Amino acid sequence: YDRLCFFVVCGAPSIYLDYARSKLNPNIDVAAQNCYKVAKGAFTGEISPAMIKDCGVKWVILGHSERRHVFGESDELIGQKVAHALENGLGVIACIGEKLDEREAGITEKVVFSQTKFIADNVKDWSKVVLAYEPVWAIGTGKTASPQQAQEVHDKLRQWLKTNVSEAVANSIRIIYGGSVTGGTCKELASQKDVDGFLVGGASLKPEFIDIINAKA
């Protein structure tokens, strides 16, 4: 799944994974929205990569801002989840992003680089990883990072990967943007050099989702 590969993944709640996989066209992949860091044990309410794969699902979203800021997941825990998911054959959509006070304090790069390092330290095969930049202040608020703001962070992330992982990974990894993406904002965002796609929330339930899917076409 390199930057030039076109694909759509539906991130469904865990109880609907099997249903989503059975109803969607085989050309559309399905992702769980979370999983735990170990295979089995006394972890009531959690799901494992093995359970996800039992539903025929190949992807999992990890480190989403709501997991971080509503449920208190640390960078360390998210890194452990990434490692376990990849070891068990799932593709990972790993999320990073700064809060409004962090952007206003001028520490966006510091925050996203730190989050990315905890992910990178737990990745051996980057071909199964998509990085999703989602500025927390733009999620569900109606505010969208400007195309220039998104491009700036995506470019800095690619430079960080080049320095800290490898040039090959930096050039090939898909970095997608999430944060109030709509049919009205997607085209200009998609035109940015380092924006390789989108992590879409509410707009994925509307007809305009087709426009978002085709924004890079």
Short mmCIF file of C-alpha atoms in Angstrom, two decimals:
data_model
loop_
_atom_site.label_atom_id
_atom_site.label_comp_id
_atom_site.label_asym_id
_atom_site.label_seq_id
_atom_site.Cartn_x
_atom_site.Cartn_y
_atom_site.Cartn_z
CA TYR A 1 0.00 0.00 0.00
CA ASP A 2 2.35 2.72 -1.16
CA ARG A 3 1.49 6.35 -1.82
CA LEU A 4 0.35 5.70 -5.39
CA CYS A 5 -2.01 2.87 -4.46
CA PHE A 6 -5.69 3.83 -4.40
CA PHE A 7 -7.84 2.15 -1.77
CA VAL A 8 -10.79 2.76 0.57
CA VAL A 9 -11.03 1.43 4.13
CA CYS A 10 -14.21 1.54 6.24
CA GLY A 11 -13.50 1.92 9.96
CA ALA A 12 -16.44 0.24 11.68
CA PRO A 13 -17.30 -0.22 15.38
CA SER A 14 -16.16 -3.62 16.63
CA ILE A 15 -19.62 -5.20 16.88
CA TYR A 16 -20.25 -4.37 13.21
CA LEU A 17 -16.94 -5.55 11.77
CA ASP A 18 -18.31 -8.88 10.58
CA TYR A 19 -21.44 -7.21 9.18
CA ALA A 20 -19.44 -4.50 7.38
CA ARG A 21 -17.05 -7.06 5.88
CA SER A 22 -19.91 -9.25 4.67
CA LYS A 23 -21.84 -6.37 3.06
CA LEU A 24 -19.11 -4.23 1.50
CA ASN A 25 -17.60 -4.78 -1.92
CA PRO A 26 -14.40 -6.86 -1.62
CA ASN A 27 -12.51 -3.92 -3.14
CA ILE A 28 -13.22 -1.93 0.03
CA ASP A 29 -11.18 -2.93 3.07
CA VAL A 30 -12.46 -2.75 6.65
CA ALA A 31 -10.64 -1.51 9.77
CA ALA A 32 -11.33 -1.92 13.47
CA GLN A 33 -11.23 1.36 15.39
CA ASN A 34 -9.03 0.01 18.17
CA CYS A 35 -7.41 -3.14 19.58
CA TYR A 36 -5.42 -4.17 22.62
CA LYS A 37 -1.68 -4.79 23.01
CA VAL A 38 -1.75 -8.49 23.95
CA ALA A 39 -3.30 -11.58 22.39
CA LYS A 40 -5.39 -12.84 25.29
CA GLY A 41 -6.03 -12.55 29.00
CA ALA A 42 -8.35 -10.89 31.51
CA PHE A 43 -9.05 -7.69 29.55
CA THR A 44 -12.82 -7.44 29.60
CA GLY A 45 -14.24 -5.32 26.80
CA GLU A 46 -11.08 -5.26 24.70
CA ILE A 47 -10.55 -6.91 21.33
CA SER A 48 -7.38 -8.48 19.96
CA PRO A 49 -5.90 -8.53 16.45
CA ALA A 50 -6.79 -12.24 16.29
CA MET A 51 -10.47 -11.42 16.90
CA ILE A 52 -10.35 -8.72 14.26
CA LYS A 53 -8.84 -11.13 11.73
CA ASP A 54 -11.54 -13.69 12.58
CA CYS A 55 -14.01 -11.20 11.06
CA GLY A 56 -12.01 -11.08 7.83
CA VAL A 57 -10.73 -7.59 8.67
CA LYS A 58 -7.20 -6.55 7.71
CA TRP A 59 -6.75 -3.10 9.29
CA VAL A 60 -6.94 -1.33 12.64
CA ILE A 61 -6.94 2.37 13.55
CA LEU A 62 -4.67 3.06 16.54
CA GLY A 63 -3.93 6.22 18.52
CA HIS A 64 -6.99 8.15 17.37
CA SER A 65 -7.25 11.46 19.22
CA GLU A 66 -10.32 10.29 21.13
CA ARG A 67 -8.44 7.23 22.34
CA ARG A 68 -5.65 9.53 23.49
CA HIS A 69 -7.64 12.38 25.01
CA VAL A 70 -10.98 10.85 26.06
CA PHE A 71 -9.72 7.43 27.17
CA GLY A 72 -6.27 8.54 28.29
CA GLU A 73 -4.13 6.25 26.13
CA SER A 74 -0.45 7.14 26.37
CA ASP A 75 2.08 7.29 23.55
CA GLU A 76 3.74 4.23 25.10
CA LEU A 77 0.54 2.17 25.10
CA ILE A 78 -0.23 3.15 21.51
CA GLY A 79 3.27 2.10 20.49
CA GLN A 80 2.75 -1.29 22.15
CA LYS A 81 -0.58 -1.70 20.35
CA VAL A 82 1.06 -0.86 17.01
CA ALA A 83 3.76 -3.48 17.58
CA HIS A 84 1.25 -6.20 18.53
CA ALA A 85 -1.12 -5.44 15.65
CA LEU A 86 1.70 -5.54 13.08
CA GLU A 87 3.19 -8.72 14.57
CA ASN A 88 -0.21 -10.35 14.12
CA GLY A 89 -0.61 -9.38 10.49
CA LEU A 90 -2.88 -6.34 10.63
CA GLY A 91 -2.26 -3.14 8.72
CA VAL A 92 -2.15 -0.11 11.03
CA ILE A 93 -3.56 3.36 10.50
CA ALA A 94 -1.61 5.21 13.20
CA CYS A 95 -2.96 8.61 14.27
CA ILE A 96 -1.05 11.61 15.55
CA GLY A 97 -1.95 15.26 16.07
CA GLU A 98 -1.77 18.30 18.33
CA LYS A 99 -4.41 19.97 20.49
CA LEU A 100 -5.35 23.65 20.03
CA ASP A 101 -3.31 24.87 23.00
CA GLU A 102 -0.28 23.01 21.67
CA ARG A 103 -0.61 24.60 18.23
CA GLU A 104 -1.06 28.04 19.79
CA ALA A 105 2.02 27.45 21.95
CA GLY A 106 4.03 26.74 18.81
CA ILE A 107 4.87 23.13 19.74
CA THR A 108 3.00 21.28 16.99
CA GLU A 109 6.18 19.72 15.60
CA LYS A 110 7.43 18.70 19.04
CA VAL A 111 4.12 16.96 19.82
CA VAL A 112 3.69 15.11 16.52
CA PHE A 113 7.37 14.11 16.33
CA SER A 114 7.17 12.65 19.85
CA GLN A 115 3.99 10.74 19.01
CA THR A 116 5.53 9.48 15.76
CA LYS A 117 8.69 8.29 17.53
CA PHE A 118 6.69 6.01 19.84
CA ILE A 119 5.02 4.55 16.75
CA ALA A 120 8.24 4.29 14.70
CA ASP A 121 10.08 2.52 17.53
CA ASN A 122 7.52 -0.27 17.27
CA VAL A 123 7.44 -0.74 13.49
CA LYS A 124 9.54 -3.28 11.60
CA ASP A 125 7.56 -3.42 8.34
CA TRP A 126 6.47 0.04 7.20
CA SER A 127 4.61 -1.33 4.19
CA LYS A 128 1.66 -2.11 6.49
CA VAL A 129 1.54 1.34 8.12
CA VAL A 130 -0.42 4.44 7.17
CA LEU A 131 0.23 7.62 9.18
CA ALA A 132 -2.80 9.83 9.83
CA TYR A 133 -2.26 13.44 10.88
CA GLU A 134 -5.37 14.73 12.63
CA PRO A 135 -5.10 18.10 14.38
CA VAL A 136 -7.35 17.58 17.40
CA TRP A 137 -8.75 21.11 17.18
CA ALA A 138 -10.15 20.34 13.71
CA ILE A 139 -11.98 17.09 14.52
CA GLY A 140 -15.75 17.42 14.49
CA THR A 141 -15.49 21.17 15.11
CA GLY A 142 -16.16 22.36 11.59
CA LYS A 143 -12.68 23.86 11.60
CA THR A 144 -10.28 22.46 9.05
CA ALA A 145 -6.55 22.98 8.92
CA SER A 146 -5.81 25.05 5.84
CA PRO A 147 -4.25 23.15 2.95
CA GLN A 148 -1.02 25.00 3.73
CA GLN A 149 -1.12 24.02 7.42
CA ALA A 150 -1.76 20.38 6.53
CA GLN A 151 0.99 20.34 3.91
CA GLU A 152 3.47 21.95 6.30
CA VAL A 153 2.98 19.25 8.97
CA HIS A 154 2.93 16.41 6.43
CA ASP A 155 6.16 17.68 4.90
CA LYS A 156 7.81 17.98 8.33
CA LEU A 157 6.68 14.44 9.17
CA ARG A 158 8.18 13.12 5.96
CA GLN A 159 11.46 14.91 6.75
CA TRP A 160 11.43 13.43 10.26
CA LEU A 161 10.94 9.94 8.83
CA LYS A 162 13.76 10.51 6.35
CA THR A 163 16.11 11.47 9.19
CA ASN A 164 14.98 8.97 11.82
CA VAL A 165 13.80 5.94 9.82
CA SER A 166 14.93 5.97 6.17
CA GLU A 167 14.57 7.91 2.96
CA ALA A 168 12.79 4.95 1.37
CA VAL A 169 10.13 4.89 4.08
CA ALA A 170 9.74 8.67 3.98
CA ASN A 171 9.13 8.54 0.23
CA SER A 172 6.76 5.57 0.23
CA ILE A 173 4.63 5.96 3.36
CA ARG A 174 1.10 7.25 2.93
CA ILE A 175 0.41 10.24 5.21
CA ILE A 176 -3.29 11.05 5.30
CA TYR A 177 -5.13 14.03 6.81
CA GLY A 178 -8.09 13.91 9.17
CA GLY A 179 -10.08 16.80 10.62
CA SER A 180 -13.50 17.94 9.38
CA VAL A 181 -12.76 16.84 5.80
CA THR A 182 -15.78 17.53 3.57
CA GLY A 183 -16.69 17.47 -0.08
CA GLY A 184 -16.03 21.21 -0.07
CA THR A 185 -12.54 21.08 1.42
CA CYS A 186 -11.17 17.83 0.05
CA LYS A 187 -10.05 18.93 -3.41
CA GLU A 188 -7.67 21.66 -2.30
CA LEU A 189 -6.34 19.52 0.54
CA ALA A 190 -5.77 16.64 -1.88
CA SER A 191 -3.79 18.92 -4.20
CA GLN A 192 -1.03 19.29 -1.62
CA LYS A 193 2.16 17.40 -2.43
CA ASP A 194 2.38 15.41 0.80
CA VAL A 195 -1.31 14.82 1.53
CA ASP A 196 -1.91 11.25 0.35
CA GLY A 197 -5.53 10.78 1.37
CA PHE A 198 -7.98 11.33 4.21
CA LEU A 199 -9.26 9.95 7.49
CA VAL A 200 -12.91 10.92 7.19
CA GLY A 201 -15.43 11.16 10.02
CA GLY A 202 -18.97 12.48 9.70
CA ALA A 203 -18.71 13.20 5.98
CA SER A 204 -18.25 9.46 5.32
CA LEU A 205 -21.96 9.03 6.11
CA LYS A 206 -23.03 11.52 3.44
CA PRO A 207 -23.19 11.33 -0.37
CA GLU A 208 -20.26 13.78 -0.57
CA PHE A 209 -18.02 10.92 0.59
CA ILE A 210 -17.80 9.95 -3.09
CA ASP A 211 -16.27 13.36 -3.85
CA ILE A 212 -13.74 12.84 -1.05
CA ILE A 213 -12.78 9.39 -2.34
CA ASN A 214 -12.23 10.86 -5.80
CA ALA A 215 -10.43 14.02 -4.61
CA LYS A 216 -7.04 12.70 -5.71
CA ALA A 217 -8.32 11.37 -9.03
#
